[in-house]
Coordinates of C-alpha atoms in Angstrom, one line a residue:
M278 CA -26.9 40.6 -57.0
S279 CA -29.4 43.5 -57.4
R280 CA -29.0 46.8 -55.4
K281 CA -31.8 48.5 -57.5
S282 CA -33.6 51.7 -55.9
T283 CA -37.1 52.1 -56.3
S284 CA -37.1 55.5 -54.8
R285 CA -39.1 56.9 -58.0
F286 CA -40.3 53.7 -59.1
N287 CA -41.5 52.4 -56.0
H288 CA -44.2 50.3 -57.9
L289 CA -41.5 48.9 -60.7
R290 CA -40.5 45.1 -60.0
S291 CA -41.1 42.0 -62.4
T292 CA -42.8 38.6 -63.5
R293 CA -42.8 35.5 -65.3
M294 CA -44.0 35.2 -68.8
K295 CA -44.0 33.7 -72.2
L296 CA -41.2 34.6 -74.3
N297 CA -41.5 37.0 -77.4
P298 CA -40.2 35.3 -80.7
T299 CA -36.7 37.2 -80.9
T300 CA -36.2 35.8 -77.5
R301 CA -37.1 32.4 -77.8
A302 CA -35.2 32.0 -81.4
I303 CA -32.2 33.5 -79.8
R304 CA -32.5 31.1 -76.6
S305 CA -33.0 27.8 -78.6
A306 CA -30.1 28.6 -80.8
I307 CA -27.5 29.1 -78.2
L308 CA -28.8 26.1 -76.4
G309 CA -28.5 23.8 -79.4
L310 CA -25.1 25.3 -79.9
A311 CA -24.2 24.9 -75.8
V312 CA -25.8 21.4 -75.4
L313 CA -25.5 19.5 -78.7
G314 CA -22.5 20.8 -79.5
A315 CA -22.8 21.9 -83.0
A316 CA -19.0 23.3 -83.0
P317 CA -16.3 22.7 -81.1
A318 CA -17.0 24.1 -77.6
M319 CA -14.2 26.2 -75.7
A320 CA -15.4 26.1 -72.1
G321 CA -15.4 29.5 -70.9
T322 CA -12.4 30.7 -69.0
C323 CA -11.2 34.0 -67.0
T324 CA -7.8 35.4 -67.1
Y325 CA -6.2 37.9 -65.0
V326 CA -4.1 39.8 -67.8
T327 CA -2.8 42.1 -64.8
P328 CA -4.0 42.4 -61.4
N329 CA -6.9 45.2 -62.5
L330 CA -7.6 43.3 -65.8
L331 CA -9.6 40.0 -66.7
E332 CA -10.5 38.8 -69.7
C333 CA -13.3 36.1 -70.0
D334 CA -14.0 34.2 -73.2
G335 CA -15.9 31.0 -74.4
I336 CA -19.1 29.0 -73.5
F337 CA -20.2 29.7 -69.4
S338 CA -22.7 27.3 -68.5
P339 CA -23.6 24.6 -65.7
G340 CA -22.3 22.0 -68.4
F341 CA -19.3 24.2 -69.0
P342 CA -18.2 25.6 -65.3
P343 CA -17.7 27.9 -64.8
Q344 CA -21.2 29.0 -65.2
N345 CA -20.8 32.7 -65.3
V346 CA -18.5 35.5 -65.3
S347 CA -17.9 36.8 -61.5
S348 CA -15.7 38.7 -59.6
A349 CA -14.9 40.7 -56.2
V350 CA -12.0 42.7 -57.2
D351 CA -11.7 46.4 -56.9
D352 CA -10.9 48.9 -59.6
L353 CA -11.2 46.4 -62.1
T354 CA -11.8 46.1 -65.8
V355 CA -13.3 43.0 -67.1
V356 CA -13.1 42.7 -70.8
V357 CA -15.9 39.9 -72.1
G358 CA -15.9 38.4 -75.5
G359 CA -12.8 40.3 -76.8
N360 CA -10.9 37.6 -77.9
S361 CA -13.3 34.9 -79.4
A362 CA -17.2 34.6 -79.4
T363 CA -18.6 34.0 -75.7
T364 CA -21.6 32.8 -74.9
I365 CA -23.0 33.1 -71.2
L366 CA -25.9 30.5 -70.3
P367 CA -26.0 30.3 -66.2
G368 CA -28.1 28.3 -64.2
S369 CA -31.5 29.8 -63.0
G370 CA -31.1 32.6 -60.6
V371 CA -27.7 33.2 -61.3
S372 CA -26.3 36.5 -63.5
G373 CA -24.3 35.9 -66.5
I374 CA -21.8 38.8 -65.7
D375 CA -21.9 39.2 -61.8
L376 CA -19.4 42.2 -60.5
D377 CA -19.2 43.5 -57.4
S378 CA -16.6 46.1 -56.1
L379 CA -16.9 47.1 -52.7
N380 CA -14.1 49.6 -52.5
G381 CA -13.1 50.7 -55.7
Y382 CA -14.4 50.9 -59.3
V383 CA -15.5 48.6 -62.1
N384 CA -15.2 48.9 -66.2
L385 CA -16.6 46.2 -68.0
Y386 CA -16.8 45.7 -71.9
S387 CA -18.9 42.9 -73.2
D388 CA -19.7 41.5 -76.5
A389 CA -21.2 38.4 -75.6
I390 CA -24.4 36.4 -76.1
I391 CA -26.0 36.4 -72.5
V392 CA -29.1 34.4 -71.6
T393 CA -30.4 34.4 -67.7
D394 CA -33.8 32.9 -66.2
A395 CA -34.6 34.7 -62.7
A396 CA -31.7 36.9 -62.6
D397 CA -30.4 40.0 -64.3
A398 CA -28.4 39.4 -67.2
I399 CA -25.8 42.0 -66.3
S400 CA -25.4 43.1 -62.7
V401 CA -22.4 45.5 -61.7
Y402 CA -22.2 47.0 -58.1
A403 CA -19.2 49.4 -57.9
A404 CA -18.6 51.7 -54.9
E405 CA -16.3 54.2 -56.7
G406 CA -18.1 54.5 -60.5
I407 CA -19.1 52.1 -63.2
D408 CA -18.4 52.3 -66.9
I409 CA -19.9 49.3 -68.8
Y410 CA -20.2 49.2 -73.0
Q411 CA -22.2 46.6 -74.1
S412 CA -22.1 45.5 -77.9
G413 CA -23.7 42.0 -77.5
V414 CA -27.0 40.1 -77.3
V415 CA -28.5 40.2 -73.9
T416 CA -31.7 38.5 -73.1
A417 CA -32.9 38.6 -69.2
I418 CA -35.9 36.4 -68.0
D419 CA -37.5 37.7 -64.9
G420 CA -34.5 40.0 -64.6
D421 CA -33.3 43.2 -65.6
G422 CA -31.0 43.2 -69.0
I423 CA -28.3 45.4 -67.1
N424 CA -28.5 46.6 -63.6
A425 CA -25.7 49.0 -62.5
Y426 CA -25.2 50.6 -59.0
S427 CA -22.6 53.1 -57.6
Y428 CA -23.3 54.7 -54.4
L429 CA -20.4 57.1 -54.4
Y430 CA -19.4 57.9 -57.8
D431 CA -21.0 58.0 -61.4
V432 CA -22.4 55.3 -63.3
T433 CA -22.2 55.2 -67.2
I434 CA -23.6 52.5 -69.8
V435 CA -23.3 52.7 -73.5
N436 CA -25.4 50.1 -75.5
A437 CA -24.4 49.1 -78.9
G438 CA -25.8 46.2 -79.1
A439 CA -29.3 44.5 -78.3
V440 CA -30.9 43.9 -74.8
A441 CA -34.4 42.8 -73.8
A442 CA -35.9 42.2 -70.6
T443 CA -39.0 40.0 -70.1
A444 CA -41.2 38.8 -67.5
A445 CA -44.9 37.1 -67.1
N446 CA -47.2 36.8 -64.6
V447 CA -45.9 37.8 -61.2
D448 CA -47.5 40.7 -59.5
D449 CA -46.1 44.1 -58.4
Q450 CA -42.8 43.1 -60.8
L451 CA -40.4 45.7 -62.6
V452 CA -38.6 44.9 -65.6
V453 CA -36.2 46.9 -66.9
G454 CA -33.7 46.9 -70.2
I455 CA -31.2 48.9 -68.8
Y456 CA -31.0 50.6 -65.3
G457 CA -28.3 52.8 -63.8
Y458 CA -28.4 54.2 -60.4
A459 CA -25.7 56.6 -59.2
A460 CA -26.3 57.2 -55.6
G461 CA -23.6 59.8 -54.9
G462 CA -23.1 60.8 -58.3
V463 CA -24.5 61.0 -62.2
T464 CA -25.8 58.6 -64.4
S465 CA -25.8 58.8 -68.2
V466 CA -27.0 56.0 -70.5
T467 CA -26.1 55.9 -74.3
Q468 CA -27.5 54.0 -77.1
Y469 CA -25.8 53.8 -80.5
V470 CA -27.2 53.5 -83.9
S471 CA -26.9 50.0 -83.9
G472 CA -28.6 49.4 -80.3
Q473 CA -31.9 48.1 -79.2
V474 CA -33.8 47.8 -76.1
E475 CA -36.9 46.0 -75.1
A476 CA -38.7 45.5 -72.0
T477 CA -41.8 43.5 -71.6
S478 CA -44.1 42.5 -68.8
A479 CA -47.1 40.4 -69.4
N480 CA -49.8 39.4 -66.8
G481 CA -48.8 40.7 -63.6
T482 CA -51.1 42.8 -61.7
S483 CA -49.3 46.5 -61.1
A484 CA -46.4 45.2 -63.0
V485 CA -44.2 47.8 -64.8
A486 CA -42.3 47.9 -67.8
A487 CA -39.1 50.1 -68.9
G488 CA -36.9 50.4 -71.3
I489 CA -34.0 52.7 -70.2
V490 CA -34.1 53.9 -66.4
A491 CA -31.4 56.3 -65.5
L492 CA -31.2 57.7 -61.8
G493 CA -28.4 60.1 -60.4
V494 CA -28.7 61.8 -57.0
N495 CA -26.8 64.7 -58.7
G496 CA -28.3 64.5 -62.4
A497 CA -29.3 61.9 -64.9
A498 CA -28.9 61.6 -68.6
I499 CA -30.1 59.8 -71.5
D500 CA -28.9 59.8 -75.3
V501 CA -30.5 57.7 -77.8
Q502 CA -28.9 58.3 -81.0
G503 CA -30.5 55.7 -82.8
G504 CA -32.0 52.2 -82.8
S505 CA -35.5 51.6 -80.8
V506 CA -36.7 51.6 -77.3
D507 CA -39.5 49.7 -76.5
A508 CA -41.4 49.1 -73.4
E509 CA -44.9 47.2 -72.9
T510 CA -47.4 45.7 -70.2
Q511 CA -50.5 44.0 -70.4
E512 CA -51.1 45.2 -66.8
G513 CA -49.4 48.3 -64.9
E514 CA -47.2 51.2 -66.3
A515 CA -45.0 51.3 -69.4
F516 CA -41.9 53.8 -69.7
G517 CA -39.8 54.0 -72.5
V518 CA -37.2 56.0 -71.3
Y519 CA -36.8 57.7 -67.9
A520 CA -34.3 60.2 -66.4
G521 CA -34.7 60.9 -62.9
S522 CA -32.2 62.9 -60.4
L523 CA -32.7 64.3 -56.9
F524 CA -30.3 67.5 -57.2
G525 CA -29.0 67.6 -60.5
V526 CA -30.1 68.1 -64.3
S527 CA -32.7 65.4 -65.6
D528 CA -31.6 65.4 -69.7
L529 CA -33.0 63.4 -72.1
T530 CA -31.8 63.5 -75.9
I531 CA -33.6 61.6 -78.7
A532 CA -31.7 61.6 -82.0
D533 CA -33.5 61.5 -85.8
G534 CA -34.3 58.2 -86.7
A535 CA -34.6 56.7 -82.9
E536 CA -37.9 55.3 -81.9
I537 CA -39.1 55.3 -78.1
T538 CA -42.3 53.2 -77.8
A539 CA -44.4 52.4 -74.3
T540 CA -47.8 50.2 -74.4
V541 CA -50.1 49.2 -71.7
G542 CA -52.9 46.6 -72.5
T543 CA -56.2 46.3 -70.9
D544 CA -55.3 47.0 -67.1
V545 CA -57.3 49.7 -65.7
G546 CA -55.9 53.1 -64.5
S547 CA -52.3 52.5 -66.4
D548 CA -50.2 55.0 -67.2
A549 CA -47.8 55.0 -70.3
I550 CA -45.0 57.5 -70.8
G551 CA -42.8 57.5 -74.1
A552 CA -40.4 59.8 -72.6
M553 CA -39.9 61.2 -68.9
A554 CA -37.3 63.6 -67.7
E555 CA -37.7 64.8 -63.8
S556 CA -35.4 66.4 -61.3
F557 CA -37.0 66.8 -57.7
Y558 CA -34.7 69.5 -57.0
G559 CA -33.2 70.6 -59.9
T560 CA -33.8 71.2 -63.6
A561 CA -34.9 69.0 -66.6
S562 CA -34.8 69.0 -70.1
L563 CA -35.7 66.9 -73.2
D564 CA -34.6 67.4 -76.6
N565 CA -36.3 65.4 -79.5
A566 CA -35.6 64.6 -83.0
G567 CA -36.7 61.0 -83.0
D568 CA -40.4 59.5 -82.9
I569 CA -41.7 59.3 -79.3
T570 CA -45.2 57.1 -79.1
A571 CA -47.1 56.7 -75.7
I572 CA -50.3 54.0 -76.0
T573 CA -53.1 52.9 -73.6
Y574 CA -55.8 50.7 -74.1
G575 CA -57.5 50.3 -70.8
Q576 CA -60.1 52.0 -68.9
N577 CA -58.9 55.4 -67.2
G578 CA -55.7 55.1 -68.9
A579 CA -53.3 58.0 -69.0
A580 CA -50.9 58.2 -72.3
T581 CA -48.3 60.4 -72.5
G582 CA -46.0 61.0 -75.1
A583 CA -43.5 63.2 -73.1
H584 CA -43.1 64.3 -69.4
V585 CA -40.9 67.1 -68.5
S586 CA -41.4 68.3 -64.7
A587 CA -38.4 69.6 -62.4
F588 CA -38.4 71.8 -59.1
Y589 CA -36.5 74.4 -61.1
D590 CA -36.9 75.4 -64.7
V591 CA -38.0 73.0 -67.5
Q592 CA -37.5 72.9 -71.2
A593 CA -39.0 70.6 -73.9
S594 CA -37.9 71.1 -77.8
N595 CA -39.4 68.9 -80.6
T596 CA -38.5 68.7 -84.2
G597 CA -39.3 65.0 -84.4
N598 CA -42.9 63.3 -83.6
I599 CA -44.5 63.1 -80.7
G600 CA -47.7 61.3 -80.1
A601 CA -50.1 59.9 -77.3
T602 CA -53.3 57.5 -77.7
A603 CA -55.6 56.7 -75.1
Y604 CA -57.9 53.9 -76.0
G605 CA -60.8 52.9 -73.8
D606 CA -63.4 54.7 -71.5
Y607 CA -62.0 58.0 -69.4
G608 CA -59.0 57.9 -71.3
V609 CA -56.3 61.0 -71.2
A610 CA -54.0 61.7 -73.5
T611 CA -51.2 64.4 -73.7
G612 CA -48.6 64.9 -76.3
I613 CA -45.8 67.2 -74.2
Y614 CA -46.4 68.0 -70.6
A615 CA -44.1 70.4 -69.2
Y616 CA -44.3 71.3 -65.5
S617 CA -41.9 73.9 -62.9
Y618 CA -42.7 73.5 -59.1
V619 CA -41.0 76.9 -58.8
G620 CA -39.3 78.1 -62.0
S621 CA -40.4 78.5 -65.6
A622 CA -41.2 76.1 -68.3
Y623 CA -40.4 76.6 -72.0
V624 CA -41.4 74.3 -75.1
Y625 CA -40.4 74.6 -78.7
N626 CA -42.1 72.8 -81.2
A627 CA -41.0 72.8 -84.7
G628 CA -42.1 68.8 -85.4
S629 CA -45.3 67.3 -85.4
V630 CA -47.4 66.6 -81.4
Q631 CA -50.5 64.4 -81.5
A632 CA -52.7 63.4 -79.1
Y633 CA -55.9 61.2 -79.2
A634 CA -58.6 59.8 -76.5
G635 CA -61.4 57.6 -77.1
G636 CA -60.8 55.0 -79.7
F637 CA -62.6 51.3 -80.3
A638 CA -65.7 52.2 -77.6
N639 CA -65.8 55.9 -77.6
G640 CA -64.7 56.6 -73.9
V641 CA -67.4 57.5 -71.6
V642 CA -65.2 60.5 -71.1
A643 CA -62.2 61.4 -73.2
I644 CA -59.5 64.5 -72.7
A645 CA -57.0 65.2 -75.0
T646 CA -53.9 67.8 -74.9
G647 CA -51.3 68.5 -77.3
I648 CA -49.2 70.5 -75.2
D649 CA -49.7 71.5 -71.6
A650 CA -47.0 73.8 -70.2
Y651 CA -47.1 75.2 -66.4
G652 CA -45.0 77.5 -64.6
Y653 CA -44.7 78.7 -61.7
Y654 CA -43.0 81.6 -62.5
D655 CA -43.1 81.9 -66.7
A656 CA -44.7 79.5 -68.9
N657 CA -43.5 79.9 -72.7
V658 CA -44.5 77.8 -75.9
V659 CA -43.2 78.5 -79.2
A660 CA -44.5 76.8 -81.9
N661 CA -42.6 77.5 -85.0
G662 CA -43.6 75.5 -88.0
G663 CA -44.8 71.6 -87.6
G664 CA -48.3 70.9 -86.3
I665 CA -50.0 70.5 -83.3
Y666 CA -52.9 67.7 -83.7
V667 CA -55.7 67.0 -80.8
T668 CA -58.7 64.5 -80.7
A669 CA -60.9 63.4 -78.3
V670 CA -64.0 61.2 -78.7
G671 CA -66.4 60.5 -75.8
T672 CA -70.0 59.1 -75.3
D673 CA -71.0 61.6 -72.1
S674 CA -68.3 64.1 -73.3
A675 CA -65.2 65.2 -74.9
S676 CA -62.5 67.7 -74.2
A677 CA -59.5 68.5 -76.6
T678 CA -56.8 71.5 -76.4
G679 CA -54.7 71.9 -78.8
V680 CA -52.1 74.1 -76.4
Q681 CA -52.5 74.8 -72.8
V682 CA -49.7 77.6 -71.4
E683 CA -50.4 78.8 -67.9
A684 CA -47.8 80.6 -65.3
A685 CA -48.9 81.1 -61.8
G686 CA -46.2 83.6 -61.1
K687 CA -45.8 86.2 -64.1
Y688 CA -45.7 85.5 -67.6
A689 CA -47.4 83.1 -70.0
S690 CA -47.1 83.5 -73.6
L691 CA -47.6 81.4 -77.0
S692 CA -46.1 82.2 -80.1
S693 CA -47.0 80.5 -83.1
N694 CA -45.4 81.1 -86.3
D695 CA -46.6 79.1 -89.6
S696 CA -47.6 76.2 -87.1
L697 CA -51.0 74.6 -87.4
I698 CA -52.9 73.7 -83.9
L699 CA -56.1 72.1 -84.3
A700 CA -58.5 70.8 -81.4
N701 CA -61.3 68.5 -82.3
A702 CA -64.1 67.1 -79.7
T703 CA -66.8 64.6 -80.6
A704 CA -69.4 63.8 -78.3
Y705 CA -72.3 61.3 -78.5
N706 CA -74.6 62.1 -75.4
G707 CA -73.0 65.1 -73.8
P708 CA -71.3 67.8 -73.8
A709 CA -68.2 68.4 -76.3
F710 CA -65.3 71.3 -75.7
A711 CA -63.0 72.3 -78.0
T712 CA -60.0 74.8 -77.8
G713 CA -57.5 75.7 -79.9
A714 CA -55.3 77.4 -77.6
S715 CA -55.4 78.8 -73.8
V716 CA -52.6 81.1 -72.2
I717 CA -53.4 82.0 -69.1
G718 CA -51.1 84.1 -66.6
D719 CA -51.6 85.2 -62.8
A720 CA -49.7 88.3 -64.2
Y721 CA -49.6 88.8 -67.8
A722 CA -50.4 87.0 -70.5
S723 CA -50.0 87.1 -74.6
L724 CA -50.5 85.4 -78.0
D725 CA -49.1 86.0 -81.1
V726 CA -49.9 84.2 -84.2
S727 CA -47.9 85.0 -87.4
G728 CA -46.7 83.8 -90.8
G729 CA -49.1 81.1 -92.5
G730 CA -50.1 79.0 -89.4
G731 CA -53.4 79.1 -87.8
I732 CA -55.0 77.7 -84.7
A733 CA -58.7 76.5 -84.4
G734 CA -61.2 74.7 -82.0
Y735 CA -64.2 72.1 -83.5
A736 CA -66.6 70.9 -81.4
L737 CA -69.2 68.3 -82.1
S738 CA -72.1 66.9 -80.1
Y739 CA -74.9 65.0 -81.5
N740 CA -77.0 65.0 -78.3
G741 CA -75.9 68.1 -76.0
D742 CA -74.0 71.2 -75.9
A743 CA -70.8 72.0 -78.2
Y744 CA -68.2 74.9 -77.2
A745 CA -65.8 75.7 -79.4
V746 CA -63.0 78.5 -78.6
G747 CA -60.3 79.2 -81.0
T748 CA -58.0 81.0 -78.6
Q749 CA -58.4 82.6 -75.0
V750 CA -56.0 84.7 -73.1
Y751 CA -56.3 85.7 -69.6
G752 CA -53.8 87.7 -67.9
A753 CA -54.9 89.7 -64.2
Y754 CA -52.6 92.4 -65.0
G755 CA -52.5 92.7 -68.8
A756 CA -53.6 90.6 -71.6
S757 CA -52.8 90.6 -75.5
T758 CA -53.7 89.2 -78.9
T759 CA -51.7 90.0 -81.9
M760 CA -51.9 88.5 -85.5
S761 CA -49.7 89.1 -88.3
G762 CA -48.8 88.0 -92.0
Y763 CA -51.4 85.5 -93.3
A764 CA -52.4 83.8 -89.9
G765 CA -56.1 82.7 -88.8
I766 CA -58.1 82.0 -85.8
G767 CA -61.3 79.8 -85.8
A768 CA -63.9 78.1 -84.0
I769 CA -66.7 75.7 -85.1
A770 CA -69.6 74.5 -82.6
E771 CA -72.2 72.1 -84.1
S772 CA -75.1 70.6 -81.8
Y773 CA -77.3 68.2 -83.3
N774 CA -80.9 67.2 -81.9
Y775 CA -81.5 69.6 -79.2
G776 CA -78.3 70.9 -77.8
N777 CA -76.9 74.6 -78.4
A778 CA -73.9 75.6 -79.8
T779 CA -71.3 78.5 -78.9
A780 CA -68.1 79.3 -80.7
T781 CA -66.1 81.9 -80.2
G782 CA -62.9 83.3 -82.4
S783 CA -60.5 84.9 -80.4
S784 CA -60.9 85.9 -76.8
T785 CA -58.8 88.3 -74.7
Y786 CA -59.5 89.7 -70.9
S787 CA -57.6 91.0 -68.1
K788 CA -59.3 91.7 -64.8
Y789 CA -57.3 94.4 -63.4
G790 CA -55.1 95.7 -66.5
N791 CA -55.6 96.4 -70.1
A792 CA -56.7 93.9 -72.7
S793 CA -55.8 94.2 -76.8
F794 CA -56.5 92.7 -79.6
V795 CA -54.7 93.6 -82.8
S796 CA -55.0 92.3 -86.3
G797 CA -53.1 93.5 -89.8
G798 CA -52.6 92.4 -93.5
D799 CA -54.5 89.3 -94.4
N800 CA -55.4 87.9 -91.1
F801 CA -58.8 86.4 -90.4
V802 CA -60.3 85.6 -87.6
F803 CA -64.0 83.3 -87.7
A804 CA -66.6 81.6 -85.7
N805 CA -69.4 79.4 -86.7
A806 CA -72.1 78.1 -84.3
N807 CA -74.8 75.6 -85.9
A808 CA -77.6 74.0 -83.7
Y809 CA -80.3 72.0 -85.4
Y810 CA -82.8 72.2 -82.5
G811 CA -81.3 73.9 -79.9
N812 CA -79.6 78.0 -80.0
A813 CA -76.3 79.0 -81.5
Y814 CA -74.2 81.9 -80.2
A815 CA -71.2 83.2 -82.4
T816 CA -68.7 86.0 -81.5
G817 CA -65.8 86.7 -84.0
V818 CA -63.6 88.4 -81.4
E819 CA -64.4 89.7 -77.6
V820 CA -61.9 91.7 -75.8
G821 CA -62.6 93.0 -72.1
S822 CA -61.3 94.3 -68.9
G823 CA -62.6 94.4 -65.4
I824 CA -61.2 97.8 -64.6
G825 CA -58.4 98.6 -67.2
G826 CA -59.0 99.4 -70.9
A827 CA -60.1 97.2 -73.6
T828 CA -59.1 97.8 -77.6
A829 CA -59.4 95.9 -80.5
T830 CA -57.5 97.2 -83.8
N831 CA -58.6 95.0 -87.1
G832 CA -57.1 95.1 -90.4
G833 CA -57.8 91.8 -91.5
Y834 CA -61.0 89.9 -91.7
I835 CA -63.6 88.8 -89.1
S836 CA -66.6 86.5 -89.9

């Protein structure tokens, strides 16, 4: 039984594949025990302790009928493996645990070893809500590890064990480690420190692998308190964790010590997203203290470490490590992407954000961005300590941006305190563009650099032009750049052979309002342009306004 909604993942369904060594070892050991009788085998039994409590223990397989745990009783609590070691090995196409409640709820507690082929390992459907606690070892081949669906109320899943879902050579297949969908409520998935989730899809065209998916019409939340979540596909798309809602809050929490990874192989035009939260008509948030990684290897691949988008406000906080790497031609890598359709976007970083585009073949075109924040109303990025490191390496062109902040409605701001933001672009046969930070507001824009941190862009082209900007600030009705403490802003542009080099340390401009640059104390701004056979242009600080005033106050150092 599988009632999976693919409204968000309309391209997510699965394949048939070579087993990974761990899965193969688990399955061989279990089959050896069940078939050869290495220990006295107790045939599986299910007993109704009360009309609403079912307990199941023993070995369930075609050779030890019944072959699985199944029930269609409403308002039922099921305990599997609570009294003795329990193994479930059903026939092909049969779920290990299959529970169906058309008019009630289901509570499931499972501590069993389950291996299924061409079916979900655990499949639960209940009209009035689902609660699942899983602490066993679950392996699904050509199916999902856990699939839970409720069309009226909430879905809650807790994983304290190991869940693996694998698939191989079927086109357009979706494989999910843990999947929960509440069509009339909220879905929440929690993984404890002891938990582990793995979703792997091999060679199916347009296949998709997702570690944990939580979908809820009124809200969705994923809380990874520890352990690991891995999603990998050779062709298609990979999502480490995904929380999506229609009207409510989509929330992701990744604790210190937790690891989230999404990897896509050689497929052309594929996406890998480590952690994603989106709400079509609500809000979305991410709080990360763990490690999130997204990697693509194919041409036109896009790797995003963390993606947060919503109709209304979005916020993302990182005190851990977020990395995005796009190898191959025309690769795009983004560390954190935050987007609000009609609200505000807020990003806070005190950890490490890294984005790399290019790699083994020096991608023809490479684009990398550390943090990209867009708000229809306001957009604010705060970098308090930590670092943002961006590198793009391309043959025809390369573009690297440390932080990009844009507000379509009102205020755009970047505040960097004791933080290091570096953008590095290298092109071999074309232009290279590097910008440390860009702040754009349709109304007002501001940049505040303080403490002992710095923002810099470095552009190098071997056979083309090089353009480097430390910081650029534009606000239609007002723009300001302020430096204090021991902060630094810099730009270096180098062009070999016959290209030109242009470097601008700090640029602040307003079309209709005032523009200002203020630097005091021991701050410094530098611009360095080197063109070996072309022209070189360097500007330390530039401030301008179309019809307003422009002022520059410097108490530091400019070179």
